[in-house]
Each structure stands twice: as C-alpha cells, then as structure tokens.
PDB file of C-alpha atoms in Angstrom:
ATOM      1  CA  UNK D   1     143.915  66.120  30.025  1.00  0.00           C
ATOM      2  CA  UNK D   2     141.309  68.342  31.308  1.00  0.00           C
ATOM      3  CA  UNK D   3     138.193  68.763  29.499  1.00  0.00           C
ATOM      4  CA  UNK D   4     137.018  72.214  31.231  1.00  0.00           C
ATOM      5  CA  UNK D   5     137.862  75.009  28.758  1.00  0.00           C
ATOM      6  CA  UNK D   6     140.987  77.085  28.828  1.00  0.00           C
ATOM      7  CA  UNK D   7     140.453  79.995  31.487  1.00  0.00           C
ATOM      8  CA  UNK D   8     136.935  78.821  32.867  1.00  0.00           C
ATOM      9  CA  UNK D   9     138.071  77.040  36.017  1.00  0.00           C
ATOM     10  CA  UNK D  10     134.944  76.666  37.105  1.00  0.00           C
ATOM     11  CA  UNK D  11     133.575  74.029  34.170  1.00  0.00           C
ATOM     12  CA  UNK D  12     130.765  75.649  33.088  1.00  0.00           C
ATOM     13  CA  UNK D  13     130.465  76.380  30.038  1.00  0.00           C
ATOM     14  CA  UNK D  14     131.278  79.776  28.926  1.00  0.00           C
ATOM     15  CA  UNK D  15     128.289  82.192  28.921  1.00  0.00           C
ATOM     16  CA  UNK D  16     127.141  84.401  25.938  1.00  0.00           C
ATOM     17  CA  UNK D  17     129.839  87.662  26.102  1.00  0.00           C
ATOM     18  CA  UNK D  18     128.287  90.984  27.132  1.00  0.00           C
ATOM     19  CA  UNK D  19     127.179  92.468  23.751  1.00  0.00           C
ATOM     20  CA  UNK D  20     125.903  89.459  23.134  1.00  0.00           C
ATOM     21  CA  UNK D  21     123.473  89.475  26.052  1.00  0.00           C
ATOM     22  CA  UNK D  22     122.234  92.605  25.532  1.00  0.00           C
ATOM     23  CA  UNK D  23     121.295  92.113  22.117  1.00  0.00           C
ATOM     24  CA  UNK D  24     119.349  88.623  23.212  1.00  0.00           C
ATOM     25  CA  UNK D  25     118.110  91.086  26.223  1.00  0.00           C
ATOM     26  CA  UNK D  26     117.095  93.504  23.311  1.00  0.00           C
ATOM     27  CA  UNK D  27     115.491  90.997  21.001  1.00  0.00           C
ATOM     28  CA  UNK D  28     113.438  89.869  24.145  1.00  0.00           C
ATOM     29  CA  UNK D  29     112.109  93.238  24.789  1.00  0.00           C
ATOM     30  CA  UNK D  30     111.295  94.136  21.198  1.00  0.00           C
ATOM     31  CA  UNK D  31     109.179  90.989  20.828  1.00  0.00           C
ATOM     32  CA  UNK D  32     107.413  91.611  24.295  1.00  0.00           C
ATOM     33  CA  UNK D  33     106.480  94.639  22.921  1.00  0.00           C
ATOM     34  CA  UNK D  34     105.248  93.782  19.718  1.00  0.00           C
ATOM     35  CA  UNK D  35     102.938  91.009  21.176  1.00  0.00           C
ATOM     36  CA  UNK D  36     102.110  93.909  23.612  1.00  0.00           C
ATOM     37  CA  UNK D  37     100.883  96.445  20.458  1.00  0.00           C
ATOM     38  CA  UNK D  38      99.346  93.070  18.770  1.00  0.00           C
ATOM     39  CA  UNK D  39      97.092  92.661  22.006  1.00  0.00           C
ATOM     40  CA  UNK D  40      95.859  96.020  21.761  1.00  0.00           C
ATOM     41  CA  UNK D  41      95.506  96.387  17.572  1.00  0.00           C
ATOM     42  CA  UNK D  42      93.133  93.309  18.005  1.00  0.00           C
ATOM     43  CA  UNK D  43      91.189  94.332  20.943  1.00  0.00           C
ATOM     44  CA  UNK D  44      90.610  98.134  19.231  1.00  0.00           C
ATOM     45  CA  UNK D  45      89.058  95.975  16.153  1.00  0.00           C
ATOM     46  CA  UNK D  46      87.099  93.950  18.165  1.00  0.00           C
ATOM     47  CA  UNK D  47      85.809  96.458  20.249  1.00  0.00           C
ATOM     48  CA  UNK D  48      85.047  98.746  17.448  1.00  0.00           C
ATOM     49  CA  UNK D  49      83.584  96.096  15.815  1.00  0.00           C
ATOM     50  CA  UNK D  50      81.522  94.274  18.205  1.00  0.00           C
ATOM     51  CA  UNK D  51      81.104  96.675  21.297  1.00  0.00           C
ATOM     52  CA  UNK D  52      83.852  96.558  24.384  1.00  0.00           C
ATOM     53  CA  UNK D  53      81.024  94.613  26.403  1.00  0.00           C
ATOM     54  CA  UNK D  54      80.460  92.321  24.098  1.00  0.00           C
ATOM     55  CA  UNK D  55      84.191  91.314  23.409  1.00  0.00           C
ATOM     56  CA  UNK D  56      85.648  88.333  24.913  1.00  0.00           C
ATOM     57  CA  UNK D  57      89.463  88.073  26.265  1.00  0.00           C
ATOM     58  CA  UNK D  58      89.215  84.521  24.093  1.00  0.00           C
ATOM     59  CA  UNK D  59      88.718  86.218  21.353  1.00  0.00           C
ATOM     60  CA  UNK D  60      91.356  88.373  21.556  1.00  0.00           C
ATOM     61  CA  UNK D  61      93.435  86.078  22.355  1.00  0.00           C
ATOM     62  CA  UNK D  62      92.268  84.244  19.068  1.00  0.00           C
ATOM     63  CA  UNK D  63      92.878  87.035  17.113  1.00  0.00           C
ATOM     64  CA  UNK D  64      96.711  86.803  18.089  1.00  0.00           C
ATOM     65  CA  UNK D  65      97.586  83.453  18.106  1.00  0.00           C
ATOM     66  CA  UNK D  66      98.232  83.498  21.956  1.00  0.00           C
ATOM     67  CA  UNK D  67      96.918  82.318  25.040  1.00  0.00           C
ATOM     68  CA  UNK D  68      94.863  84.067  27.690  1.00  0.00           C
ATOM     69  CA  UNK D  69      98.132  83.163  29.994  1.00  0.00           C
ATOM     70  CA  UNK D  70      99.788  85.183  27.544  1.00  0.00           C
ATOM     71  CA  UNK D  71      97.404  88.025  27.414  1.00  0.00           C
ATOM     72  CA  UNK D  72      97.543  88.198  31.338  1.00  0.00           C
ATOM     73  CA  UNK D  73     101.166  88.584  31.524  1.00  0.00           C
ATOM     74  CA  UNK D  74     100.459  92.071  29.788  1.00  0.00           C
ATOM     75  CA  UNK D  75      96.957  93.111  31.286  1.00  0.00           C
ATOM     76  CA  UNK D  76      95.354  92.620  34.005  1.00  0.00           C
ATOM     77  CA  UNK D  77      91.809  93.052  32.459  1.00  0.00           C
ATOM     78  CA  UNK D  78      89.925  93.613  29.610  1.00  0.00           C
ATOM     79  CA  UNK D  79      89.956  97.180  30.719  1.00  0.00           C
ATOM     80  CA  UNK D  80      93.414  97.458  31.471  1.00  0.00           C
ATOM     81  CA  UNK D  81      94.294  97.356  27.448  1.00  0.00           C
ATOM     82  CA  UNK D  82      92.855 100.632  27.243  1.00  0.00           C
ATOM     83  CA  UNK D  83      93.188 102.116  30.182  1.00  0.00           C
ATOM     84  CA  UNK D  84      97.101 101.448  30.139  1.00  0.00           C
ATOM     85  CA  UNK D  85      97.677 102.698  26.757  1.00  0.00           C
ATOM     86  CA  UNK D  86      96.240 106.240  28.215  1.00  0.00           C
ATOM     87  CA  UNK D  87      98.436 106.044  31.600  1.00  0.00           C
ATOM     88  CA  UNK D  88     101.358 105.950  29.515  1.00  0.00           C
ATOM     89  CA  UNK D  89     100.659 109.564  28.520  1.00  0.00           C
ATOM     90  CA  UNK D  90     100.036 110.186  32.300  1.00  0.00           C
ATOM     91  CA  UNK D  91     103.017 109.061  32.857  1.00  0.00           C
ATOM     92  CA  UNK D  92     105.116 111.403  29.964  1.00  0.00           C
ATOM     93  CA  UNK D  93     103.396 114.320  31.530  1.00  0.00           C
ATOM     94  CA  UNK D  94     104.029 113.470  35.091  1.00  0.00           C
ATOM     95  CA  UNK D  95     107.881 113.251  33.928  1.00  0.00           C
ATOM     96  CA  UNK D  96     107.819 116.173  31.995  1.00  0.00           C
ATOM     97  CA  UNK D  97     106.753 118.382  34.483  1.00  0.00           C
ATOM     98  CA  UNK D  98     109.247 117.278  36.776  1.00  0.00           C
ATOM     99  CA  UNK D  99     111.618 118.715  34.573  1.00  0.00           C
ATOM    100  CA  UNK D 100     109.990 122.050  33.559  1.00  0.00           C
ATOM    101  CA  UNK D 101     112.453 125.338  34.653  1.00  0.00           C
ATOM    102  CA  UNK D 102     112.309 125.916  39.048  1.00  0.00           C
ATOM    103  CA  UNK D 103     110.020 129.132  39.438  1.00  0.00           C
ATOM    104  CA  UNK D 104     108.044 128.567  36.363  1.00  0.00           C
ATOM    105  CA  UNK D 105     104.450 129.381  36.739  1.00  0.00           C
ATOM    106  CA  UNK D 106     102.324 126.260  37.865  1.00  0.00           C
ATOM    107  CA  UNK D 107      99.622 126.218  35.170  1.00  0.00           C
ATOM    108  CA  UNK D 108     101.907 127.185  32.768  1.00  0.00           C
ATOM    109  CA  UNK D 109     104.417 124.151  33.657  1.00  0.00           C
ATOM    110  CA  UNK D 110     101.389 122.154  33.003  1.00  0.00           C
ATOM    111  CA  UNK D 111     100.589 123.641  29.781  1.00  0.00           C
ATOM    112  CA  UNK D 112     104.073 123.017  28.513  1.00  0.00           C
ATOM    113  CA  UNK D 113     104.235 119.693  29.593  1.00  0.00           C
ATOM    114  CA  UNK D 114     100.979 118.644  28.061  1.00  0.00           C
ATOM    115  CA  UNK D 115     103.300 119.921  24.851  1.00  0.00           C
ATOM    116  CA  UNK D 116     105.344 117.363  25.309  1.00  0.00           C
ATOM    117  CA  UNK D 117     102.708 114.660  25.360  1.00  0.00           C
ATOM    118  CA  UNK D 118     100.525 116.050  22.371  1.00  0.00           C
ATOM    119  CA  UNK D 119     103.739 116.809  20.045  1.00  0.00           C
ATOM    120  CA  UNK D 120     104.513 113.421  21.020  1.00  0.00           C
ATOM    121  CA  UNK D 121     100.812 111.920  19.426  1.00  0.00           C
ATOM    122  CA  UNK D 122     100.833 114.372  16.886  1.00  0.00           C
ATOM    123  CA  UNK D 123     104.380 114.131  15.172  1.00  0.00           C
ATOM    124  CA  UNK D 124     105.172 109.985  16.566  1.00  0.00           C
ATOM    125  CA  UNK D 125     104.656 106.812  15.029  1.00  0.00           C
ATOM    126  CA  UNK D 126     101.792 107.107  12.358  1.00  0.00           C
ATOM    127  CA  UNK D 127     100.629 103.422  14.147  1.00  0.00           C
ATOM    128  CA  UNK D 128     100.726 105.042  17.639  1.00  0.00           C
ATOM    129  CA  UNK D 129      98.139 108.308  16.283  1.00  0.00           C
ATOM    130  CA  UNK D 130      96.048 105.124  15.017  1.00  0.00           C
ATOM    131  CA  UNK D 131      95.526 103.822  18.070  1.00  0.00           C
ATOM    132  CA  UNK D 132      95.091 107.115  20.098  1.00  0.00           C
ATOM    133  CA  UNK D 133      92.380 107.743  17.678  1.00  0.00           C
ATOM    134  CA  UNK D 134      90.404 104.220  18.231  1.00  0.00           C
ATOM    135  CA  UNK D 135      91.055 104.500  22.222  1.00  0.00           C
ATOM    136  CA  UNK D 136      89.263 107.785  21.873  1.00  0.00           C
ATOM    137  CA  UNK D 137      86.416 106.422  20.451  1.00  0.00           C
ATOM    138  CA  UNK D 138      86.147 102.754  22.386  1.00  0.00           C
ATOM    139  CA  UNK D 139      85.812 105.127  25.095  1.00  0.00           C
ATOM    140  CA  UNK D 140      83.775 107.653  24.015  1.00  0.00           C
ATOM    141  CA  UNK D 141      81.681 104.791  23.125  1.00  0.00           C
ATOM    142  CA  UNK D 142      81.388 102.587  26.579  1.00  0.00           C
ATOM    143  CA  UNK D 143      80.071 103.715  29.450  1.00  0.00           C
ATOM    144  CA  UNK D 144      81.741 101.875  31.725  1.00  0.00           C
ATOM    145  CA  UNK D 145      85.390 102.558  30.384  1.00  0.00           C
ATOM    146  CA  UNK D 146      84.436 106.642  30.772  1.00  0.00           C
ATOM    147  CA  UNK D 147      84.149 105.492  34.946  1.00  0.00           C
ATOM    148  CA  UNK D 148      87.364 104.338  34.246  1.00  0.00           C
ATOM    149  CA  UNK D 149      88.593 107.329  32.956  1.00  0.00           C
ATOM    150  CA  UNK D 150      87.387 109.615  35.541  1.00  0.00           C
ATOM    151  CA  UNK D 151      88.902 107.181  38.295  1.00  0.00           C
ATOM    152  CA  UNK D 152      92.454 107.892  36.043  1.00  0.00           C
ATOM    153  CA  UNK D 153      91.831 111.496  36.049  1.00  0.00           C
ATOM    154  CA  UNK D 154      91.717 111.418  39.960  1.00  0.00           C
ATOM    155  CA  UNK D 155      94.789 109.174  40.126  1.00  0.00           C
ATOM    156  CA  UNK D 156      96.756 111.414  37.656  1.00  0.00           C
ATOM    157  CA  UNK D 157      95.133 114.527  39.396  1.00  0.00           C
ATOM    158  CA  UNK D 158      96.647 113.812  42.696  1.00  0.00           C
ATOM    159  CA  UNK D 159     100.330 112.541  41.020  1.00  0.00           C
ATOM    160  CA  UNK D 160     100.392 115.894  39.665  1.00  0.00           C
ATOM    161  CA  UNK D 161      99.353 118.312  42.518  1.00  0.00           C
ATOM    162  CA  UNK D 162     101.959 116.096  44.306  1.00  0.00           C
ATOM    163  CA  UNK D 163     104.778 117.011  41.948  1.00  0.00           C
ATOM    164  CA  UNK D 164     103.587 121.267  41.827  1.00  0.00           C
ATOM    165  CA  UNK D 165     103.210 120.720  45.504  1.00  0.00           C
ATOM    166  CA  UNK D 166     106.984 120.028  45.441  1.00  0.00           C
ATOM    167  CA  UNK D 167     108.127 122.789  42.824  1.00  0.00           C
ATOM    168  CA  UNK D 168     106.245 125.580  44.527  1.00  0.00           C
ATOM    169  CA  UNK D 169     107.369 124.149  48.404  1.00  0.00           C
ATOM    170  CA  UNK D 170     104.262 124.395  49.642  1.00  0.00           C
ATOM    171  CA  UNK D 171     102.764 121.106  52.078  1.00  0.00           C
ATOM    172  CA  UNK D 172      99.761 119.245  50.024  1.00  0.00           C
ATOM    173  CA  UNK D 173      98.176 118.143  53.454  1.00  0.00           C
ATOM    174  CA  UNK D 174      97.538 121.824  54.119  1.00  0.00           C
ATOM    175  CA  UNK D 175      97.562 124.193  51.231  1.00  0.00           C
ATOM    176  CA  UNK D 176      94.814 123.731  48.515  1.00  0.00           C
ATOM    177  CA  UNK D 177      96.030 125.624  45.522  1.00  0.00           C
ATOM    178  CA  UNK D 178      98.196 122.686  43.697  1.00  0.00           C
ATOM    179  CA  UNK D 179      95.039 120.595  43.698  1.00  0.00           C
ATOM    180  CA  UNK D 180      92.953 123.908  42.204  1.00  0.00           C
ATOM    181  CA  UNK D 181      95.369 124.690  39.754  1.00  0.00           C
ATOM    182  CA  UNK D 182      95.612 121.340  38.071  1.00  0.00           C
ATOM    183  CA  UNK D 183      91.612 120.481  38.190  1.00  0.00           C
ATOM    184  CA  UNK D 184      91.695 123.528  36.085  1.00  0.00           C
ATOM    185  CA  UNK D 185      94.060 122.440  34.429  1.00  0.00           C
ATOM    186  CA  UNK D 186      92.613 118.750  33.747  1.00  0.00           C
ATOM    187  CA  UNK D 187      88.860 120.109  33.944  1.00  0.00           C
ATOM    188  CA  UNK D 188      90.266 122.352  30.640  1.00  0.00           C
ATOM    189  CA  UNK D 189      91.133 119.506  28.783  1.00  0.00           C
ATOM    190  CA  UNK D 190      88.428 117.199  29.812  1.00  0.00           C
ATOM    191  CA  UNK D 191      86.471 119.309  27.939  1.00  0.00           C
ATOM    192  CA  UNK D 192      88.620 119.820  25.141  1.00  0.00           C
ATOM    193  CA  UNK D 193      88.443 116.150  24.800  1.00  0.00           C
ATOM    194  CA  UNK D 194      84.761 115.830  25.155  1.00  0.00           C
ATOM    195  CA  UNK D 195      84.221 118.726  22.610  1.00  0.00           C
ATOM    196  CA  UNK D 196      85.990 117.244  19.975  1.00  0.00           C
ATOM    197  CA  UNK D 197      84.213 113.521  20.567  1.00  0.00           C
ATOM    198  CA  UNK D 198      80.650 115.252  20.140  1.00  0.00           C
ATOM    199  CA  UNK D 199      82.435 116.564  16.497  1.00  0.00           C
ATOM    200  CA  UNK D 200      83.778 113.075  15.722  1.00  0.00           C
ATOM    201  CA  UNK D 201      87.152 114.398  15.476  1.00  0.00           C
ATOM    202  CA  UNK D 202      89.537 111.498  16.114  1.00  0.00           C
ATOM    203  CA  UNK D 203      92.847 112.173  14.195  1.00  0.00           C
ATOM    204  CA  UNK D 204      95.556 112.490  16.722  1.00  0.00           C
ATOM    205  CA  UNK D 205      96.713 115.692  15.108  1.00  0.00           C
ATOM    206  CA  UNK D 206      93.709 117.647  15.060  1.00  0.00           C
ATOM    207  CA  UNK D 207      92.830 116.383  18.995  1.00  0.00           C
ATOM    208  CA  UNK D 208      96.166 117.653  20.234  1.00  0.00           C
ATOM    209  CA  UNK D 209      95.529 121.069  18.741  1.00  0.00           C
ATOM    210  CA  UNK D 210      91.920 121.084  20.070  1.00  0.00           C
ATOM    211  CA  UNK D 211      93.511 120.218  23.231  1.00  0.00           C
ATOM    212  CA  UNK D 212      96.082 123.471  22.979  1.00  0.00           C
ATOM    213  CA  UNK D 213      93.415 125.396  22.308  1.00  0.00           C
ATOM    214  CA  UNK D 214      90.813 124.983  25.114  1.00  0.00           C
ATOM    215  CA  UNK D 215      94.125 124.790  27.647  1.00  0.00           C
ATOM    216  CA  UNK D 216      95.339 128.112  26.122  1.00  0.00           C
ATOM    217  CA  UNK D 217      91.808 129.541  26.360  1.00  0.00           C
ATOM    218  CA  UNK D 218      91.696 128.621  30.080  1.00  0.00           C
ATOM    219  CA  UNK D 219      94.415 130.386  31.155  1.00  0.00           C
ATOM    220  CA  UNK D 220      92.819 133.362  29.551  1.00  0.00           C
ATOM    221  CA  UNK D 221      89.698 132.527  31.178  1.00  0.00           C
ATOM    222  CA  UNK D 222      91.666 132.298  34.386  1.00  0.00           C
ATOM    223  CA  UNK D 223      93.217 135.720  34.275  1.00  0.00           C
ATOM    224  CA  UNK D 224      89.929 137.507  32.777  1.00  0.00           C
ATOM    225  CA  UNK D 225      86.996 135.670  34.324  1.00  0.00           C
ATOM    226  CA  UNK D 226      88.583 134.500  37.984  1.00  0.00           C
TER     227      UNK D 226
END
C-alpha cells in the first residue's frame, strides 16, 4: 500500500491551504512591524535621553532584546530610524497628489494633499502622534540629522515637481514653474515647522494646524505679495 497521501501524487507532504498561508504571511508581517516600531520607541528614548551622537546602535539593540543583524535588516543607519519614519509621510503625500482631481490648481493640489498627511498625524494612532512629536525634537535637536533633512527635502522636492510636471503636461527638463511652485510650497512649511520648534510645540495636533496655517497664509502671500 502506498504511503503518499490520497490526491498528492507527488509525495510531499501537503502544504498549509491558502487561508492558512496568508494568515502565517500576516502574522509575519505584523511582528516585522512591531520589532520595526520597537527599534524606533527605543532609539527616540535614547536619543532624547542621551543625545543622537552619543547613542550607540548596541544600545539600541540592547534596549530590544535583538541583535545589530536584526536592527540592520530594518535600517541602514543610525540615521535611517529617523529619517525613514519622516519619508513615510513623503511618501503619503507623493501618493496623494497623484490622485488629486486633473486640472486642479498646482499649489492647491499640494495643499490638499498635505491634508491628507497632517489629518493622518493628527486624528491616527495616539502611539504614531508620539513619535512624530519626539522625531521633531531629535531633530530639532542634532545638527547633523537637520543636513539630513534638507537632503530629504531636495529628494521629496524633485519627486513632487516630477508628479505636477505630469498633471499640468508640461516637460521638467525645460519649464521651471513645477519646481517654483512646490519650493514654495515646501519653503512654506519649512517654516511652519521651524516656527513651531522655536515655541516648543511638539503635539502632533497642534503642528499639523501650524502647518495649515503658514501653507494657507502662503498662498495668500502668493496672490497678494508676488
């Protein structure tokens, strides 16, 4: 008598059934993540608490139970656990503004779509605000993580001239306006960021409405001042 399963011709064993899979494919994800968050939650502390130069990648590591193979697998530097969390946002703007209505205005496509992003800091997870608010100030705080941030501006700068480039059909190599329109735009709230660092003001909530703000104000300033 055979000993390979009924219906399996093969003789392999049978594999786990498709629902199954995905869950296991779910559970893996979920638990990525949450090492993912723990890597960051112990780095904010320890930068907050000791300085971001004076932080180790060991000690982080320590603080987690995990191993520096582990944290690598996530970031690529010490730098990158900050400096990731804030391209994610890049990232929910770039997408949202690929999506805003054909003919809409360019700055105010922007506008809207930095909505999307601050509505989604303001009214999300109450342990995603927490660490908006302690990126803010690990990098208000280090110089060398503010470089960082200006090199991100000019990365997300470009993405997004690219993308109103495309919606107003004009050629990037030649025509200057898409890359005016959103330095405004990011130059706006650069400041509005900046501002509300030289207050202390760190909630999430509060930030995203400063933000509104100074981008409402310069589209005003555009139309009055320009």
């Amino acid at each position: 008598m055979s000993a390979v399963p009924a219906g399996d011709p093969s003789g392999h064993p049978p594999g786990p059934a498709p629902a199954e899979g995905r869950a296991l494919a779910g559970l893996r994800e979920r638990k990525k993540q949450r090492t993912r968050l723990a890597l960051i939650d112990a780095a904010l502390d320890l930068f907050l608490a000791k300085g971001y130069e004076a932080t180790t990648i060991d000690e982080i590591v320590a603080a987690v139970e995990v191993s520096q193979r582990t944290f690598f697998r996530y970031f690529a530097t010490k730098e990158d656990v900050v400096t990731s969390f804030m391209t994610e946002h890049d990232q929910v703007l770039g997408e949202a503004l690929a999506t805003r209505p054909p003919g809409e205005r360019p700055f105010i496509a922007l506008f809207e779509s930095l909505r999307v992003v601050l509505r989604a800091i303001a009214e999300g997870d109450p342990a995603e605000g927490a660490r908006f608010r302690r990126v803010r100030q690990v990098v208000e705080s280090t110089p060398s993580l503010m470089a960082a941030q200006m090199a991100r501006y000019s990365a997300s700068a470009e993405a997004l001239a690219a993308e109103v480039a495309r919606r107003e059909g004009v050629d990037l190599r030649h025509d200057l306006r898409p890359r005016i329109v959103v330095a405004f735009y990011l130059a706006a709230v650069k400041v509005a960021f900046e501002e509300c660092a030289r207050r202390e003001i760190w909630d999430a909530e509060t930030v995203a409405a400063r933000v509104e703000e100074a981008v409402t104000l310069a589209g005003r300033t555009m139309r009055d001042w320009v």
